[in-house]
């Protein structure tokens, strides 16, 4: 009888141990599956879909511009997007462009409508808390577009004038910092797009249109000019969701390669 009881106890212990090991093994399988799911929501998701969704500007000549004659996205940034599409999917045609502004690009990336943003997106410490940014693919500085007839010579000569800036950009903050250093002050008018700012300048509702100098070059005409002095260095990077580190790493590798082989320099010289 004692032998029988000992045998039953031993069997019970063996069964309990088996259940514990089995549960532990199941946890590992679940962990592995979770890792697999994470992978498919990152770089692999784009490769599986066979298309990348990219936010680009449509009102910035040379960088991101929707040509009304061809209905095609043109400029340095759409060209970069096409190169990325070729590397990730095998064809530069596998890219879906979505027009964005400084105000909409972040929310569209946040809600998953975009895989990445390539839209004169200036890298800042504050923005890096929310998004991943690649190393810069372009460097610039803030400047002013003014009417020639007004005879403005530099930033200080605009003291007390009304400066037009686009909504949700870093421009106003940069101007305020420069104004403090120079001991001058400005009034501001914030509008939704660069074409609106150019119209406001032409109609004399503002005295200067301010943004990165490379963007201003697309709006110069016979009656306007860009002031020579610039300030607040700006670096443009490709933005992705904070969790998409694998995609960000891949993009950084591509930018490093294009910088070494002259691709980025070619894009810059072609239109800017």
Short mmCIF file of C-alpha atoms in Angstrom, two decimals:
data_model
loop_
_atom_site.label_atom_id
_atom_site.label_comp_id
_atom_site.label_asym_id
_atom_site.label_seq_id
_atom_site.Cartn_x
_atom_site.Cartn_y
_atom_site.Cartn_z
CA UNK A 1 0.00 0.00 0.00
CA UNK A 2 2.87 2.38 0.90
CA UNK A 3 4.56 1.60 -2.40
CA UNK A 4 1.34 2.43 -4.23
CA UNK A 5 1.06 5.81 -2.46
CA UNK A 6 4.70 6.63 -3.26
CA UNK A 7 4.10 5.75 -6.90
CA UNK A 8 1.03 8.02 -7.06
CA UNK A 9 2.96 10.92 -5.50
CA UNK A 10 5.79 10.47 -7.99
CA UNK A 11 3.37 10.42 -10.91
CA UNK A 12 1.65 13.57 -9.61
CA UNK A 13 4.97 15.40 -9.34
CA UNK A 14 5.97 14.34 -12.84
CA UNK A 15 2.64 15.55 -14.23
CA UNK A 16 2.92 18.92 -12.45
CA UNK A 17 6.48 19.38 -13.70
CA UNK A 18 5.36 18.59 -17.23
CA UNK A 19 2.61 21.21 -17.03
CA UNK A 20 5.06 23.85 -15.77
CA UNK A 21 7.55 23.11 -18.56
CA UNK A 22 4.73 23.07 -21.09
CA UNK A 23 3.48 26.48 -19.95
CA UNK A 24 6.98 27.90 -20.11
CA UNK A 25 7.45 26.57 -23.62
CA UNK A 26 4.14 28.07 -24.70
CA UNK A 27 5.27 31.44 -23.38
CA UNK A 28 8.41 31.25 -25.50
CA UNK A 29 6.32 30.41 -28.55
CA UNK A 30 4.06 33.39 -27.84
CA UNK A 31 7.09 35.64 -27.39
CA UNK A 32 8.48 34.42 -30.69
CA UNK A 33 5.15 35.04 -32.39
CA UNK A 34 4.98 38.52 -30.92
CA UNK A 35 8.44 39.26 -32.28
CA UNK A 36 7.33 38.03 -35.67
CA UNK A 37 4.27 40.28 -35.55
CA UNK A 38 6.43 43.29 -34.67
CA UNK A 39 8.66 42.55 -37.63
CA UNK A 40 5.73 42.46 -40.03
CA UNK A 41 4.56 45.87 -38.84
CA UNK A 42 7.93 47.45 -39.58
CA UNK A 43 10.18 47.13 -42.63
CA UNK A 44 8.77 43.77 -43.70
CA UNK A 45 5.25 45.20 -43.85
CA UNK A 46 6.33 47.62 -46.57
CA UNK A 47 8.12 44.89 -48.51
CA UNK A 48 5.08 42.62 -48.27
CA UNK A 49 2.74 45.40 -49.40
CA UNK A 50 4.99 46.12 -52.36
CA UNK A 51 4.42 49.88 -52.06
CA UNK A 52 5.57 52.70 -49.79
CA UNK A 53 3.32 55.57 -48.71
CA UNK A 54 5.28 58.80 -48.55
CA UNK A 55 4.23 62.27 -47.44
CA UNK A 56 5.73 65.00 -49.64
CA UNK A 57 5.20 68.72 -50.15
CA UNK A 58 3.35 69.80 -53.28
CA UNK A 59 4.01 73.54 -53.13
CA UNK A 60 7.80 73.74 -52.79
CA UNK A 61 9.52 74.00 -56.19
CA UNK A 62 12.78 72.01 -56.34
CA UNK A 63 11.92 69.97 -53.22
CA UNK A 64 8.35 68.74 -53.53
CA UNK A 65 6.07 70.11 -56.22
CA UNK A 66 2.97 68.84 -57.97
CA UNK A 67 3.38 69.75 -61.63
CA UNK A 68 -0.09 70.76 -62.84
CA UNK A 69 0.81 70.02 -66.46
CA UNK A 70 2.01 66.45 -65.90
CA UNK A 71 0.16 65.73 -62.63
CA UNK A 72 3.45 64.31 -61.37
CA UNK A 73 5.30 64.86 -58.10
CA UNK A 74 8.61 66.51 -58.90
CA UNK A 75 11.65 67.61 -56.92
CA UNK A 76 14.45 66.27 -54.79
CA UNK A 77 12.23 64.64 -52.18
CA UNK A 78 9.92 62.67 -54.52
CA UNK A 79 13.09 61.51 -56.28
CA UNK A 80 14.49 60.26 -52.97
CA UNK A 81 11.20 58.47 -52.32
CA UNK A 82 11.42 56.73 -55.69
CA UNK A 83 14.94 55.53 -54.91
CA UNK A 84 13.72 54.15 -51.59
CA UNK A 85 10.85 52.38 -53.35
CA UNK A 86 13.30 50.77 -55.76
CA UNK A 87 15.50 49.52 -52.92
CA UNK A 88 12.62 48.17 -50.82
CA UNK A 89 10.26 46.86 -53.50
CA UNK A 90 12.33 46.51 -56.67
CA UNK A 91 10.69 49.35 -58.62
CA UNK A 92 10.72 53.12 -58.25
CA UNK A 93 7.10 53.16 -59.40
CA UNK A 94 5.94 51.43 -56.21
CA UNK A 95 5.43 54.63 -54.26
CA UNK A 96 2.18 56.31 -53.28
CA UNK A 97 2.60 60.04 -52.76
CA UNK A 98 0.42 61.92 -50.28
CA UNK A 99 0.52 65.72 -50.28
CA UNK A 100 1.31 67.18 -46.86
CA UNK A 101 1.88 70.55 -45.22
CA UNK A 102 3.88 71.48 -42.14
CA UNK A 103 0.64 71.16 -40.19
CA UNK A 104 -0.58 67.79 -41.53
CA UNK A 105 2.58 65.72 -42.00
CA UNK A 106 2.92 64.71 -38.33
CA UNK A 107 -0.71 63.63 -37.80
CA UNK A 108 -0.75 61.65 -41.07
CA UNK A 109 2.37 59.77 -39.97
CA UNK A 110 0.93 59.23 -36.49
CA UNK A 111 -2.31 57.65 -37.72
CA UNK A 112 -0.59 55.22 -40.08
CA UNK A 113 -1.60 56.80 -43.39
CA UNK A 114 2.10 57.26 -44.18
CA UNK A 115 5.14 55.02 -43.87
CA UNK A 116 7.47 58.02 -43.89
CA UNK A 117 7.61 61.76 -44.43
CA UNK A 118 10.09 63.37 -46.83
CA UNK A 119 8.84 66.95 -46.79
CA UNK A 120 11.42 69.58 -45.78
CA UNK A 121 10.99 68.21 -42.25
CA UNK A 122 13.55 70.01 -40.07
CA UNK A 123 15.22 67.83 -37.45
CA UNK A 124 14.88 69.24 -33.92
CA UNK A 125 15.43 67.75 -30.46
CA UNK A 126 11.75 68.21 -29.67
CA UNK A 127 10.62 66.38 -32.82
CA UNK A 128 13.09 63.55 -32.17
CA UNK A 129 11.15 62.78 -29.00
CA UNK A 130 8.16 61.86 -31.19
CA UNK A 131 9.66 60.54 -34.43
CA UNK A 132 12.71 58.77 -35.76
CA UNK A 133 14.75 60.95 -38.10
CA UNK A 134 17.43 59.82 -40.48
CA UNK A 135 20.74 61.58 -40.81
CA UNK A 136 20.23 64.80 -42.82
CA UNK A 137 19.91 64.59 -46.59
CA UNK A 138 19.96 68.39 -46.95
CA UNK A 139 21.19 71.37 -44.90
CA UNK A 140 19.86 74.91 -45.14
CA UNK A 141 19.25 78.15 -43.21
CA UNK A 142 16.31 80.49 -42.64
CA UNK A 143 16.04 83.65 -44.76
CA UNK A 144 13.68 86.37 -45.97
CA UNK A 145 12.04 87.00 -49.34
CA UNK A 146 11.22 90.70 -49.75
CA UNK A 147 10.01 93.12 -52.41
CA UNK A 148 12.91 94.81 -54.21
CA UNK A 149 11.12 98.16 -54.14
CA UNK A 150 11.20 98.23 -50.33
CA UNK A 151 15.01 98.35 -50.27
CA UNK A 152 15.45 96.09 -47.23
CA UNK A 153 19.11 95.16 -46.80
CA UNK A 154 19.27 92.64 -43.96
CA UNK A 155 17.33 91.16 -41.05
CA UNK A 156 17.79 94.23 -38.84
CA UNK A 157 16.28 96.49 -41.51
CA UNK A 158 12.98 94.62 -41.08
CA UNK A 159 12.62 95.84 -37.48
CA UNK A 160 8.94 96.39 -36.65
CA UNK A 161 7.72 94.88 -39.93
CA UNK A 162 5.22 92.05 -40.50
CA UNK A 163 6.78 88.70 -41.33
CA UNK A 164 4.77 85.95 -42.99
CA UNK A 165 5.44 82.37 -41.86
CA UNK A 166 3.73 79.06 -42.50
CA UNK A 167 1.70 77.44 -39.73
CA UNK A 168 3.29 74.69 -37.57
CA UNK A 169 6.82 75.27 -38.90
CA UNK A 170 9.91 76.10 -36.84
CA UNK A 171 10.47 79.38 -38.70
CA UNK A 172 8.82 81.76 -36.23
CA UNK A 173 10.82 80.34 -33.34
CA UNK A 174 14.05 80.76 -35.32
CA UNK A 175 13.20 84.37 -36.22
CA UNK A 176 12.38 85.22 -32.61
CA UNK A 177 15.75 83.90 -31.49
CA UNK A 178 17.54 85.93 -34.16
CA UNK A 179 15.48 89.04 -33.32
CA UNK A 180 16.51 88.79 -29.68
CA UNK A 181 20.18 88.62 -30.67
CA UNK A 182 19.81 91.68 -32.92
CA UNK A 183 17.66 93.67 -30.50
CA UNK A 184 14.76 94.03 -32.94
CA UNK A 185 11.13 92.89 -32.98
CA UNK A 186 8.63 91.71 -35.59
CA UNK A 187 4.91 91.21 -36.10
CA UNK A 188 3.73 87.94 -37.65
CA UNK A 189 1.08 86.61 -39.96
CA UNK A 190 0.77 82.81 -40.08
CA UNK A 191 -0.76 81.25 -43.19
CA UNK A 192 -1.40 77.69 -44.33
CA UNK A 193 0.90 77.40 -47.35
CA UNK A 194 3.83 78.95 -49.19
CA UNK A 195 1.75 80.11 -52.18
CA UNK A 196 -0.50 81.98 -49.74
CA UNK A 197 2.54 83.68 -48.24
CA UNK A 198 3.84 84.69 -51.67
CA UNK A 199 0.44 86.16 -52.54
CA UNK A 200 0.43 88.06 -49.24
CA UNK A 201 3.87 89.47 -50.04
CA UNK A 202 2.83 90.53 -53.54
CA UNK A 203 -0.33 92.21 -52.22
CA UNK A 204 1.68 93.97 -49.47
CA UNK A 205 -0.18 92.31 -46.59
CA UNK A 206 3.21 91.24 -45.24
CA UNK A 207 6.64 92.85 -45.57
CA UNK A 208 8.65 89.64 -45.84
CA UNK A 209 8.06 85.94 -46.43
CA UNK A 210 10.32 83.80 -44.26
CA UNK A 211 11.25 80.13 -44.44
CA UNK A 212 14.34 78.11 -45.37
CA UNK A 213 16.27 79.81 -48.18
CA UNK A 214 16.12 76.83 -50.52
CA UNK A 215 12.32 76.95 -50.36
CA UNK A 216 12.32 80.69 -51.00
CA UNK A 217 14.27 80.19 -54.25
CA UNK A 218 11.16 78.66 -55.77
CA UNK A 219 9.19 81.86 -55.18
CA UNK A 220 11.63 84.52 -56.41
CA UNK A 221 10.43 86.62 -59.35
CA UNK A 222 11.46 89.89 -61.04
CA UNK A 223 10.01 91.95 -58.20
CA UNK A 224 11.41 90.04 -55.22
CA UNK A 225 14.76 89.01 -53.79
CA UNK A 226 16.19 86.92 -50.96
CA UNK A 227 18.19 88.87 -48.38
CA UNK A 228 21.80 87.70 -48.21
CA UNK A 229 22.01 87.12 -44.49
CA UNK A 230 20.66 83.86 -43.13
CA UNK A 231 20.43 82.25 -39.70
CA UNK A 232 19.31 79.17 -37.77
CA UNK A 233 20.84 76.20 -39.66
CA UNK A 234 18.17 73.71 -40.72
CA UNK A 235 18.69 70.00 -41.42
CA UNK A 236 16.11 67.94 -43.30
CA UNK A 237 15.63 64.28 -42.42
CA UNK A 238 13.24 61.47 -43.33
CA UNK A 239 10.76 60.95 -40.49
CA UNK A 240 9.23 57.61 -39.48
CA UNK A 241 7.31 56.41 -36.45
CA UNK A 242 9.36 56.12 -33.28
CA UNK A 243 8.88 52.35 -33.11
CA UNK A 244 10.09 51.74 -36.67
CA UNK A 245 13.78 51.52 -35.83
CA UNK A 246 14.45 48.83 -38.43
CA UNK A 247 13.06 51.03 -41.20
CA UNK A 248 15.02 54.03 -39.92
CA UNK A 249 18.24 52.00 -39.93
CA UNK A 250 17.60 50.92 -43.52
CA UNK A 251 16.97 54.52 -44.61
CA UNK A 252 20.15 55.70 -42.90
CA UNK A 253 22.16 53.13 -44.82
CA UNK A 254 20.64 54.37 -48.07
CA UNK A 255 21.36 58.04 -47.31
CA UNK A 256 24.95 57.22 -46.38
CA UNK A 257 25.37 55.39 -49.68
CA UNK A 258 23.82 58.21 -51.74
CA UNK A 259 26.00 60.76 -50.00
CA UNK A 260 29.14 58.80 -50.87
CA UNK A 261 28.23 58.08 -54.50
CA UNK A 262 27.15 61.67 -55.23
CA UNK A 263 23.43 61.00 -55.68
CA UNK A 264 22.33 63.61 -53.13
CA UNK A 265 24.71 66.20 -54.57
CA UNK A 266 23.30 65.54 -58.04
CA UNK A 267 19.75 66.13 -56.80
CA UNK A 268 20.82 69.37 -55.13
CA UNK A 269 22.64 70.78 -58.15
CA UNK A 270 19.83 69.84 -60.50
CA UNK A 271 17.21 72.07 -59.04
CA UNK A 272 18.36 74.14 -56.10
#
